[in-house]
Coordinates of C-alpha atoms and ligand atoms in Angstrom, one line a residue:
Chain A
M1 CA 0.0 0.0 0.0
N2 CA 1.4 3.3 -1.1
I3 CA 0.3 6.7 0.3
V4 CA 0.6 9.8 -1.8
V5 CA 0.7 13.2 -0.2
A6 CA 0.3 16.3 -2.4
M7 CA 2.1 19.3 -1.0
K8 CA 2.4 22.9 -2.2
Q9 CA 5.5 25.0 -2.0
I10 CA 4.6 28.5 -0.8
P11 CA 6.3 31.6 0.5
D12 CA 6.3 31.6 4.4
V13 CA 3.3 33.9 4.8
R14 CA 4.4 35.0 8.2
Q15 CA 7.4 36.6 6.6
I16 CA 5.7 38.5 3.9
R17 CA 6.0 42.3 4.4
I18 CA 3.7 44.8 2.8
R19 CA 5.2 47.9 1.1
N20 CA 2.8 50.4 -0.5
R21 CA 0.1 47.8 -0.1
Q22 CA 2.0 45.4 -2.3
P23 CA 3.2 42.1 -0.8
V24 CA 7.0 41.8 -0.9
L25 CA 7.9 38.2 -1.8
E26 CA 11.6 38.7 -2.5
G27 CA 13.8 37.0 0.1
V28 CA 10.9 35.3 1.7
P29 CA 11.8 31.6 2.4
L30 CA 9.8 28.9 0.7
T31 CA 8.2 26.1 2.7
F32 CA 5.2 23.8 2.5
G33 CA 1.7 24.9 3.6
S34 CA 1.2 24.1 7.3
I35 CA -1.9 22.0 6.7
D36 CA 0.0 20.0 4.0
K37 CA 2.4 19.1 6.8
N38 CA -0.5 17.6 8.8
A39 CA -1.4 15.6 5.7
L40 CA 2.2 14.3 5.5
E41 CA 2.1 13.4 9.2
L42 CA -1.0 11.4 8.7
G43 CA 0.5 9.6 5.8
V44 CA 3.6 8.7 7.7
S45 CA 1.7 7.5 10.8
L46 CA -0.7 5.4 8.7
K47 CA 2.3 3.8 6.9
E48 CA 3.9 3.1 10.3
A49 CA 0.7 1.5 11.6
Q50 CA 0.5 -0.7 8.5
G51 CA 4.1 -1.6 8.7
S52 CA 4.5 -1.7 4.9
G53 CA 4.3 0.5 1.8
K54 CA 5.8 3.9 1.0
V55 CA 4.8 7.6 1.5
I56 CA 5.5 9.5 -1.7
V57 CA 5.2 13.2 -1.8
V58 CA 4.1 14.8 -5.1
S59 CA 4.6 18.5 -5.7
A60 CA 4.8 20.9 -8.6
G61 CA 6.7 24.2 -8.6
S62 CA 9.8 26.2 -9.2
E63 CA 13.4 25.0 -9.1
E64 CA 13.7 25.7 -5.3
L65 CA 11.4 22.7 -4.8
Q66 CA 14.4 20.4 -4.9
D67 CA 15.5 22.0 -1.7
T68 CA 12.1 22.6 -0.1
I69 CA 11.2 18.9 -0.6
K70 CA 13.9 17.9 1.9
E71 CA 11.6 19.2 4.7
A72 CA 9.1 16.6 3.7
L73 CA 11.7 13.8 3.2
A74 CA 13.1 14.6 6.6
A75 CA 9.6 14.5 8.2
G76 CA 9.1 10.9 7.1
A77 CA 8.3 10.8 3.3
D78 CA 10.2 8.0 1.5
E79 CA 10.3 9.4 -2.0
A80 CA 9.4 12.5 -4.0
Y81 CA 7.8 12.8 -7.4
L82 CA 8.4 16.4 -8.5
V83 CA 7.3 18.5 -11.5
I84 CA 9.7 21.4 -11.8
D85 CA 9.1 24.0 -14.4
D86 CA 9.4 27.8 -14.5
K87 CA 6.2 27.9 -16.5
L88 CA 4.3 26.7 -13.4
E89 CA 4.6 30.2 -12.0
Q90 CA 1.5 31.4 -13.8
A91 CA -0.3 28.1 -13.4
D92 CA -3.5 28.1 -11.3
G93 CA -5.2 25.4 -9.3
A94 CA -6.7 23.7 -12.3
V95 CA -3.4 23.2 -14.0
I96 CA -1.6 22.1 -10.9
A97 CA -4.3 19.5 -10.2
H98 CA -3.9 18.2 -13.7
V99 CA -0.1 18.1 -13.3
L100 CA -0.4 16.3 -9.9
A101 CA -3.0 13.8 -11.3
E102 CA -0.7 12.9 -14.2
T103 CA 2.2 12.5 -11.7
I104 CA 0.2 10.3 -9.4
K105 CA -0.7 8.0 -12.4
K106 CA 3.0 7.2 -12.6
I107 CA 3.0 5.7 -9.1
D108 CA 2.0 2.0 -8.6
D109 CA -0.5 0.7 -6.0
V110 CA -1.7 4.0 -4.7
D111 CA -4.3 3.4 -1.9
L112 CA -4.6 6.9 -0.5
I113 CA -4.0 10.4 -1.7
L114 CA -3.8 13.0 1.0
C115 CA -3.9 16.8 0.9
G116 CA -4.3 19.6 3.3
E117 CA -7.8 21.2 3.3
G118 CA -6.3 24.3 1.8
S119 CA -2.9 25.6 0.8
G120 CA -1.1 28.0 3.1
D121 CA -1.2 30.9 0.7
N122 CA -4.4 30.7 -1.4
Y123 CA -6.5 28.4 0.8
S124 CA -8.7 27.8 -2.2
G125 CA -9.2 24.0 -1.5
Q126 CA -9.7 23.0 -5.1
A127 CA -6.7 20.8 -5.9
A128 CA -7.8 17.7 -4.0
S129 CA -11.3 17.8 -5.5
R130 CA -10.0 18.3 -9.0
I131 CA -7.5 15.4 -8.6
A132 CA -10.3 13.1 -7.3
E133 CA -12.4 14.0 -10.3
L134 CA -9.5 13.5 -12.8
L135 CA -8.6 10.1 -11.3
D136 CA -12.3 9.2 -10.9
L137 CA -11.9 8.5 -7.2
P138 CA -14.2 9.0 -4.2
Q139 CA -13.2 11.8 -1.9
V140 CA -13.7 12.9 1.7
G141 CA -12.7 16.5 2.6
Y142 CA -12.0 18.0 6.0
A143 CA -11.0 14.8 7.7
S144 CA -10.3 14.9 11.4
A145 CA -9.6 11.1 11.7
V146 CA -8.6 8.4 9.2
E147 CA -8.2 4.7 9.8
I148 CA -7.3 2.0 7.2
Q149 CA -8.4 -1.6 7.7
N150 CA -8.7 -4.5 5.4
G151 CA -8.8 -2.5 2.2
T152 CA -11.2 0.1 3.3
S153 CA -11.0 3.4 5.1
R154 CA -13.0 4.9 7.9
V155 CA -12.9 8.7 7.7
T156 CA -14.4 11.3 10.0
R157 CA -15.4 14.4 8.1
S158 CA -15.6 17.5 10.3
L159 CA -18.2 20.0 9.2
E160 CA -19.3 23.4 10.7
D161 CA -22.3 21.9 12.5
G162 CA -21.2 18.3 13.0
E163 CA -19.2 15.3 12.0
E164 CA -19.9 12.3 9.8
V165 CA -18.2 9.0 9.8
L166 CA -17.8 7.4 6.3
E167 CA -16.6 4.1 5.1
V168 CA -14.9 4.3 1.7
P169 CA -13.2 1.7 -0.3
L170 CA -9.6 2.3 -1.3
P171 CA -8.2 4.1 -3.2
L172 CA -9.6 7.5 -2.3
V173 CA -8.7 11.2 -1.9
V174 CA -8.8 12.8 1.6
T175 CA -8.1 16.3 2.7
V176 CA -7.3 16.9 6.4
V177 CA -8.0 19.7 8.9
A178 CA -5.1 21.3 10.8
D179 CA -6.0 19.8 14.2
I180 CA -5.9 16.2 13.0
N181 CA -2.4 15.8 14.4
Q182 CA 0.8 17.5 15.4
P183 CA 3.5 17.1 12.8
R184 CA 6.7 15.6 14.1
I185 CA 9.9 17.6 14.3
P186 CA 12.6 15.7 12.3
S187 CA 15.8 14.7 14.1
V188 CA 19.2 15.8 12.9
T189 CA 19.9 12.3 11.4
Q190 CA 16.6 12.4 9.5
I191 CA 17.4 15.9 8.1
L192 CA 20.8 14.6 7.0
K193 CA 19.3 11.5 5.4
A194 CA 16.7 13.5 3.6
G195 CA 19.0 14.7 0.8
R196 CA 19.8 11.0 -0.1
K197 CA 16.2 9.9 -0.5
P198 CA 15.0 9.4 -4.1
Q199 CA 13.6 12.3 -6.1
E200 CA 12.0 11.7 -9.5
I201 CA 11.8 14.9 -11.5
W202 CA 9.8 15.9 -14.6
E203 CA 9.0 19.0 -16.7
L204 CA 5.6 20.0 -17.9
A205 CA 6.5 18.9 -21.5
D206 CA 7.2 15.4 -20.2
L207 CA 3.6 15.2 -19.0
G208 CA 2.2 16.7 -22.2
I209 CA 0.6 19.5 -20.2
E210 CA 0.4 23.1 -21.5
P211 CA 0.6 25.7 -18.8
G212 CA -2.2 28.1 -18.6
A213 CA -4.6 29.7 -16.2
A214 CA -8.4 29.8 -16.0
V215 CA -8.2 32.6 -13.6
E216 CA -6.7 36.1 -14.2
T217 CA -5.6 38.2 -11.2
V218 CA -6.0 41.9 -11.9
S219 CA -4.8 43.2 -8.5
N220 CA -3.6 41.8 -5.2
L221 CA -3.2 44.4 -2.5
A222 CA -3.1 44.6 1.2
P223 CA -6.2 46.3 2.6
E224 CA -5.7 49.8 3.8
L225 CA -5.4 49.9 7.6
Q226 CA -5.6 53.3 9.2
R227 CA -5.4 52.7 12.9
Q228 CA -4.4 55.2 15.5
R229 CA -2.5 53.0 17.9
V230 CA -3.2 55.2 20.9
V231 CA -1.4 53.9 23.9
V232 CA -3.5 52.8 26.9
K233 CA -1.5 52.6 30.1
S234 CA -3.9 51.5 32.9
N235 CA -7.2 49.8 33.6
E236 CA -8.6 53.3 34.3
E237 CA -7.7 54.5 30.9
F238 CA -9.0 51.3 29.4
T239 CA -12.4 51.9 31.1
Q240 CA -12.3 55.5 29.7
V241 CA -11.8 54.2 26.2
L242 CA -14.8 51.8 26.6
Q243 CA -16.9 54.8 27.7
A244 CA -15.7 57.0 24.8
E245 CA -16.6 54.2 22.4
G246 CA -20.1 54.1 23.9
F247 CA -19.8 50.9 25.9
T248 CA -20.5 51.7 29.5
G249 CA -21.7 48.3 30.6
R250 CA -24.8 47.2 32.5
Chain B
M1 CA -23.5 45.3 -20.8
I2 CA -23.7 42.2 -18.8
K3 CA -22.2 39.1 -20.3
V4 CA -23.0 36.7 -17.5
G5 CA -25.5 34.1 -18.8
K6 CA -27.7 31.8 -16.9
I7 CA -26.9 31.2 -13.3
V8 CA -27.5 28.0 -11.3
I9 CA -27.2 28.2 -7.6
Y10 CA -26.9 25.3 -5.1
S11 CA -26.2 24.8 -1.4
E12 CA -27.4 21.9 0.7
K13 CA -28.0 24.5 3.5
T14 CA -31.2 26.5 2.8
E15 CA -30.0 29.6 4.7
L16 CA -26.9 29.7 2.5
A17 CA -28.9 29.1 -0.7
R18 CA -31.0 32.1 0.2
E19 CA -27.9 34.2 0.3
L20 CA -26.9 32.9 -3.1
V21 CA -30.3 34.0 -4.5
T22 CA -29.5 37.5 -3.5
A23 CA -26.0 37.2 -5.0
A24 CA -27.3 35.8 -8.3
L25 CA -29.9 38.5 -8.6
E26 CA -27.4 41.2 -7.9
I27 CA -25.2 40.0 -10.7
Q28 CA -27.9 39.1 -13.1
G29 CA -30.9 41.3 -12.4
A30 CA -33.1 39.1 -14.6
E31 CA -34.9 36.7 -12.4
R32 CA -35.7 34.3 -15.2
S33 CA -32.0 33.6 -15.7
V34 CA -31.5 32.4 -12.1
T35 CA -32.3 28.8 -11.2
A36 CA -31.8 27.2 -7.8
V37 CA -31.3 23.5 -7.7
C38 CA -32.5 21.5 -4.7
I39 CA -31.4 17.9 -4.5
N40 CA -33.8 15.5 -2.9
D41 CA -35.1 18.3 -0.7
E42 CA -38.8 19.2 -1.0
E43 CA -38.6 21.6 1.9
Q44 CA -35.8 23.6 0.4
T45 CA -37.6 23.6 -3.0
R46 CA -40.6 25.3 -1.4
D47 CA -38.5 27.7 0.6
L48 CA -36.5 28.9 -2.4
A49 CA -39.5 29.1 -4.8
A50 CA -41.1 31.4 -2.3
R51 CA -38.2 33.8 -3.0
G52 CA -39.4 34.6 -6.6
I53 CA -37.0 32.4 -8.6
A54 CA -37.2 29.3 -10.7
V55 CA -36.3 26.1 -8.8
V56 CA -35.4 22.7 -10.1
N57 CA -36.7 20.1 -7.7
L58 CA -34.2 17.4 -8.4
S59 CA -34.9 13.9 -7.6
A60 CA -31.5 12.1 -7.6
P61 CA -31.6 8.7 -6.1
G62 CA -28.4 7.6 -4.5
V63 CA -27.1 11.2 -4.3
H64 CA -26.1 12.4 -0.8
P65 CA -24.2 15.5 0.2
S66 CA -21.6 13.3 2.0
D67 CA -20.7 11.9 -1.5
T68 CA -19.2 14.8 -3.3
A69 CA -18.7 13.0 -6.5
S70 CA -22.3 12.1 -6.8
T71 CA -23.5 15.6 -6.0
A72 CA -21.1 17.0 -8.7
R73 CA -22.5 14.5 -11.2
A74 CA -26.1 15.4 -10.5
L75 CA -25.4 19.1 -10.7
Q76 CA -23.5 18.8 -13.9
Q77 CA -26.5 17.2 -15.6
V78 CA -28.7 20.2 -14.5
V79 CA -26.1 22.7 -15.6
D80 CA -25.8 21.0 -19.0
E81 CA -29.5 20.8 -19.4
L82 CA -30.1 24.5 -18.6
E83 CA -27.0 25.6 -20.5
A84 CA -26.0 27.6 -17.5
E85 CA -22.7 29.5 -17.6
L86 CA -22.2 30.3 -13.9
V87 CA -22.7 28.1 -10.9
L88 CA -22.8 29.8 -7.5
L89 CA -22.1 27.6 -4.5
A90 CA -21.8 28.4 -0.8
S91 CA -18.2 28.4 0.5
N92 CA -19.0 26.4 3.6
R93 CA -16.9 23.2 3.9
R94 CA -19.2 21.1 1.8
G95 CA -19.6 23.8 -0.8
K96 CA -15.8 24.3 -1.1
E97 CA -15.2 20.6 -1.5
L98 CA -17.9 20.4 -4.2
A99 CA -16.6 23.5 -6.0
G100 CA -13.4 21.9 -7.3
R101 CA -15.0 18.7 -8.3
L102 CA -17.8 20.3 -10.1
A103 CA -15.5 22.8 -11.8
Q104 CA -13.3 19.9 -13.0
R105 CA -16.4 18.1 -14.4
L106 CA -17.5 21.3 -16.2
N107 CA -14.1 22.2 -17.4
A108 CA -14.6 25.4 -15.6
G109 CA -12.3 27.9 -13.8
C110 CA -13.2 28.2 -10.1
L111 CA -12.8 30.6 -7.2
T112 CA -13.7 29.8 -3.6
D113 CA -14.2 31.9 -0.5
V114 CA -15.3 34.8 -2.6
T115 CA -16.2 37.8 -0.5
G116 CA -17.4 40.2 -3.2
M117 CA -18.6 40.1 -6.8
A118 CA -19.2 43.0 -9.3
I119 CA -19.5 43.4 -13.0
Q120 CA -16.5 45.2 -14.4
E121 CA -16.2 45.8 -18.2
G122 CA -18.7 43.1 -18.9
R123 CA -16.9 40.5 -16.8
L124 CA -17.5 39.2 -13.3
A125 CA -14.8 40.4 -10.9
C126 CA -14.4 38.5 -7.7
T127 CA -12.6 39.5 -4.6
R128 CA -11.0 37.0 -2.2
N129 CA -8.3 36.9 0.4
T130 CA -4.9 35.5 -0.6
L131 CA -1.4 35.0 1.0
G132 CA -3.1 33.7 4.1
G133 CA -5.2 36.9 4.4
A134 CA -2.4 39.4 3.9
T135 CA -3.8 40.6 0.7
V136 CA -7.1 40.9 -1.2
A137 CA -7.1 39.8 -4.8
T138 CA -9.4 40.9 -7.6
Q139 CA -9.8 38.0 -10.1
F140 CA -11.7 37.0 -13.2
I141 CA -12.4 33.5 -14.3
K142 CA -11.6 33.2 -18.0
T143 CA -13.3 30.0 -19.0
A144 CA -16.7 29.9 -20.6
R145 CA -18.2 28.2 -17.6
Q146 CA -17.5 29.4 -14.1
V147 CA -17.9 28.0 -10.6
I148 CA -17.8 30.4 -7.7
A149 CA -18.2 29.5 -4.1
V150 CA -19.3 32.6 -2.1
A151 CA -18.3 33.0 1.5
P152 CA -21.3 32.7 3.9
R153 CA -22.8 36.0 5.0
T154 CA -21.4 37.9 2.1
Y155 CA -25.0 38.6 0.9
E156 CA -28.2 39.1 2.9
P157 CA -30.6 36.1 2.6
A158 CA -33.3 36.8 -0.1
A159 CA -36.7 37.9 1.2
E160 CA -39.9 36.2 0.2
K161 CA -41.3 37.3 -3.1
P162 CA -44.0 36.1 -5.5
G163 CA -43.2 34.8 -9.0
G164 CA -41.3 31.7 -8.2
S165 CA -41.8 28.4 -10.0
V166 CA -40.9 24.8 -9.6
D167 CA -39.8 22.3 -12.2
D168 CA -39.4 18.6 -11.3
M169 CA -36.4 16.8 -12.8
T170 CA -34.9 13.4 -12.2
V171 CA -31.3 12.3 -12.8
S172 CA -29.9 8.9 -12.4
I173 CA -26.3 8.7 -11.4
S174 CA -24.6 5.5 -12.6
A175 CA -21.4 4.1 -10.9
A176 CA -21.8 4.6 -7.2
S177 CA -18.5 5.7 -5.6
G178 CA -18.9 3.2 -2.7
I179 CA -19.0 5.8 0.0
K180 CA -21.1 4.6 3.0
L181 CA -22.3 7.0 5.6
V182 CA -22.0 5.1 8.9
E183 CA -22.7 7.8 11.5
T184 CA -23.5 11.5 11.9
R185 CA -22.9 13.4 15.0
A186 CA -24.3 16.9 15.5
R187 CA -21.9 19.3 17.3
D188 CA -22.9 20.6 20.7
K189 CA -25.2 23.4 19.7
D190 CA -23.6 26.8 20.3
S191 CA -26.3 29.0 18.9
V192 CA -24.3 32.2 19.3
D193 CA -23.8 34.3 16.2
I194 CA -20.7 36.3 16.7
T195 CA -21.1 38.0 13.3
T196 CA -24.0 40.1 14.5
A197 CA -22.6 41.3 17.9
D198 CA -21.8 45.0 18.3
L199 CA -19.0 44.2 20.7
L200 CA -16.7 41.2 20.8
V201 CA -14.2 40.2 23.4
V202 CA -11.8 38.0 21.5
V203 CA -9.5 35.7 23.4
G204 CA -6.2 34.2 22.1
Q205 CA -3.6 31.8 23.4
G206 CA -2.2 34.5 25.7
L207 CA -5.0 33.6 28.2
E208 CA -3.3 31.4 30.7
N209 CA -6.2 29.6 32.2
Q210 CA -9.9 29.0 32.0
E211 CA -10.5 31.4 34.9
D212 CA -9.3 34.2 32.6
L213 CA -11.7 32.9 30.1
V214 CA -14.5 33.2 32.6
R215 CA -13.4 36.8 33.3
A216 CA -13.3 37.6 29.6
A217 CA -16.8 36.2 29.2
A218 CA -18.0 38.3 32.1
L219 CA -16.5 41.4 30.6
A220 CA -18.3 40.6 27.3
R221 CA -21.6 40.1 29.1
F222 CA -21.2 43.3 31.2
L223 CA -20.6 45.3 28.0
G224 CA -23.4 43.6 26.2
G225 CA -21.3 41.7 23.7
E226 CA -20.1 38.2 22.9
V227 CA -16.9 36.2 23.4
A228 CA -15.0 35.0 20.3
C229 CA -11.6 33.4 19.9
T230 CA -8.6 32.6 17.7
K231 CA -8.5 29.2 16.1
P232 CA -6.1 27.4 18.5
V233 CA -8.3 28.4 21.5
A234 CA -11.2 26.4 19.9
T235 CA -9.3 23.6 18.0
D236 CA -6.3 22.9 20.3
R237 CA -7.5 23.9 23.7
K238 CA -11.2 23.3 23.0
W239 CA -12.2 26.1 25.4
L240 CA -14.8 27.5 23.1
S241 CA -16.7 26.1 20.1
E242 CA -15.6 26.5 16.5
E243 CA -18.7 28.7 16.0
R244 CA -16.7 31.4 17.8
V245 CA -13.5 31.3 15.7
I246 CA -12.6 34.5 13.8
G247 CA -10.4 34.4 10.8
L248 CA -9.7 32.8 7.5
S249 CA -11.1 29.4 8.5
G250 CA -13.6 31.0 10.9
K251 CA -15.9 34.0 10.7
T252 CA -15.5 37.5 9.5
C253 CA -16.9 40.0 12.0
K254 CA -17.4 43.8 11.8
P255 CA -18.3 44.8 15.3
Q256 CA -18.4 48.4 16.6
L257 CA -15.7 47.4 19.1
A258 CA -13.4 44.5 19.3
I259 CA -11.3 43.9 22.5
L260 CA -8.4 41.5 21.6
L261 CA -6.9 39.7 24.5
G262 CA -3.6 37.8 24.2
I263 CA -3.6 37.5 20.4
S264 CA -0.4 37.7 18.4
G265 CA -2.0 38.9 15.2
Q266 CA -1.3 36.4 12.4
V267 CA -2.9 37.4 9.2
Q268 CA -5.1 34.3 9.2
F269 CA -6.7 35.8 12.2
T270 CA -6.7 39.5 11.5
V271 CA -8.4 39.0 8.1
G272 CA -11.6 38.2 10.1
I273 CA -11.6 41.3 12.4
R274 CA -9.9 44.0 10.4
D275 CA -13.1 45.7 9.4
A276 CA -14.1 46.3 13.0
R277 CA -14.8 50.0 13.7
T278 CA -12.6 50.2 16.7
I279 CA -10.0 47.7 17.9
I280 CA -8.4 47.6 21.4
A281 CA -5.5 45.1 21.7
I282 CA -4.0 43.9 25.0
N283 CA -0.8 41.9 24.8
N284 CA 2.3 41.6 27.0
D285 CA 4.7 41.7 24.0
E286 CA 5.1 45.3 22.8
N287 CA 6.2 44.0 19.4
A288 CA 3.1 41.8 18.8
P289 CA 2.0 42.3 15.2
I290 CA -1.6 42.7 16.5
F291 CA -0.7 46.3 17.7
Q292 CA -0.2 47.3 14.0
M293 CA -3.9 47.1 13.5
A294 CA -5.2 48.4 16.8
D295 CA -6.7 51.8 17.5
Y296 CA -5.8 51.4 21.2
V297 CA -2.7 49.6 22.3
M298 CA -2.2 48.3 25.8
V299 CA 1.0 46.5 26.7
A300 CA 0.2 44.6 29.8
D301 CA -0.1 41.1 31.3
L302 CA -3.6 39.8 31.2
A303 CA -3.1 38.4 34.7
D304 CA -2.9 42.0 35.9
V305 CA -5.6 43.4 33.7
L306 CA -8.4 40.9 33.7
P307 CA -9.1 40.3 37.5
P308 CA -9.8 43.9 38.3
L309 CA -11.9 44.4 35.2
Ligands
FAD1 C1 -4.5 28.0 6.5 C2 -4.6 28.5 7.9 C3 -5.8 29.0 8.3 C4 -5.9 29.6 9.6 N1 -7.1 30.1 10.0 C5 -7.1 30.7 11.2 C6 -8.4 31.4 11.6 O1 -9.4 31.4 10.9 N2 -8.4 32.0 12.8 C7 -7.3 32.1 13.6 O2 -7.4 32.7 14.7 N3 -6.1 31.5 13.3 C8 -6.0 30.8 12.1 N4 -4.9 30.2 11.7 C9 -3.8 30.1 12.7 C10 -3.0 31.4 12.8 O3 -1.9 31.4 11.9 C11 -2.4 31.6 14.2 O4 -1.7 30.5 14.6 C12 -3.4 31.9 15.3 O5 -4.3 32.9 15.0 C13 -2.7 32.3 16.6 O6 -3.6 32.4 17.7 P1 -3.2 33.3 18.9 O7 -2.9 34.7 18.5 O8 -4.4 33.1 19.9 O9 -2.0 32.6 19.6 P2 -0.4 33.0 19.6 O10 0.1 33.2 18.2 O11 0.2 31.9 20.4 O12 -0.4 34.3 20.4 C14 -0.6 34.5 21.7 C15 -0.2 35.9 22.1 O13 -0.5 36.1 23.4 C16 0.4 37.0 24.0 N5 0.5 36.6 25.5 C17 1.0 35.5 26.0 N6 0.9 35.6 27.4 C18 0.2 36.7 27.7 C19 -0.2 37.4 28.9 N7 0.0 36.8 30.0 N8 -0.8 38.6 28.8 C20 -1.0 39.2 27.6 N9 -0.6 38.6 26.4 C21 0.0 37.4 26.4 C22 1.7 36.6 23.3 O14 2.6 37.7 23.3 C23 1.2 36.3 21.9 O15 1.3 37.5 21.1 C24 -4.8 29.6 10.5 C25 -3.5 29.1 10.0 C26 -3.5 28.6 8.7 C27 -2.1 28.0 8.3

């Protein structure tokens, strides 16, 4: 049984500065989306529980991915299947899903495809659903628990107003929520070994996919914040502020 | 010069479908070009037809919201039949999950978590948060068919209005995906609606213990407001229900006054509160990013501030 985890390389959003309302991406380190790391942790722990099979990370992005992927290989992935192409920079979720689906087809005996419920930058949540459709597989989104037993899965989907427990035959596509687990911190040896784990690399042309985008972005600006930042020094001043704002209490 | 063609709307949640009716009519104006689809749901059919629009009462044996693939197949048949160009879904969890799958079936571009739509130069411009909430992007879908998932509470629910109609339709979905629903559990009902409160006391991980939470709740009650929280307070500590989470994966609130206690100010949180009229932040770290977006800044330890309040 092999488990595929699809991960997206993104700029570390905590380190993005805003200048003239524009996001400054230069010099911002690349990483994987934080919920993608929860998906990887789930994959690795399911594999450990099974005692067999491999965890294979698939990802598509820029050249730096060869370096970023080491994070995932250190955190327990066995192999990486990467699509690296400058042309992917303009690609949107639809193209990425197509690329990942084609890559997953190259992997044998896939029983489970895991993604985060949303990427760390766009949080659009389309890729997993598109991959499931392209591969004609059942899917369960927003999983807060996943068990594998005797060729079937038992997945708990967490919704706004409740949960549902589903039994789904393998293979299937699952997206996980952030609180499903706590990703492990790799040890120094694991980090050192990560560079030696296998990476298979393709370009878009190898997959026969034309880059393109179904979505055009006309502007992307930070909202204007005009806040006064008046310093409040004591509880008395705090109470005065509440009164000035018209909240006097009951 | 509006180029948006027929619109199909769908949400399994009737209150969200009502909001989509408003959204569709705002884009399209012409009521006859808006069709709501209700899947195996007579009650929703009646509810939406009473809002003055055409409703397809779809009987789709074997289709259940928990099986996203089956729902996407059923909807695709209706969209094809009506030759609709735009599908509006709700961006709740089910709606978001469905959006990508349906878009792939329709060969459509797709945007989710859309917080605003407007016709610009004959095209439909959508706004949504990106970069974790740091920026707001304006985007167009370029494909002939479009799937857009609209963030809940972006539009008011449509009011009742005469003129609606109901068409019965049946689809049969072949190949079942094998998903079996074993159990459903309702969440403990927290009926609070933090999005309508004038005042919010919002607590973060800087609260050291549940006594402080009780104090924060008392403050909120005293001032006539509600308690809300950051995501980890609900999902990791489980101190409050997820109904009360503000932010990218929670709710967007625009209270008159927000009092933020022990919150660092990551964009995924601030995106949900940045439209508050006035923001007071209390944090013991003078460099906390939350102070960047506060009208009133109080550098203090909550252990000193909360008890006397
Ligand atoms: C895709 C994605 C979606 C997300 N969606 C959301 C979302 O919708 N909502 C959300 O909230 N988060 C969301 N997050 C998480 C978000 O990034 C932050 O982790 C979270 O908002 C931090 O919560 P916090 O401020 O309560 O905790 P922390 O970041 O731990 O901050 C605690 C703060 O309390 C202060 N403090 C500590 N002790 C005291 C004291 N005694 N007195 C006063 N101050 C004190 C500290 O200085 C610190 O600034 C999301 C993350 C991702 C990746």
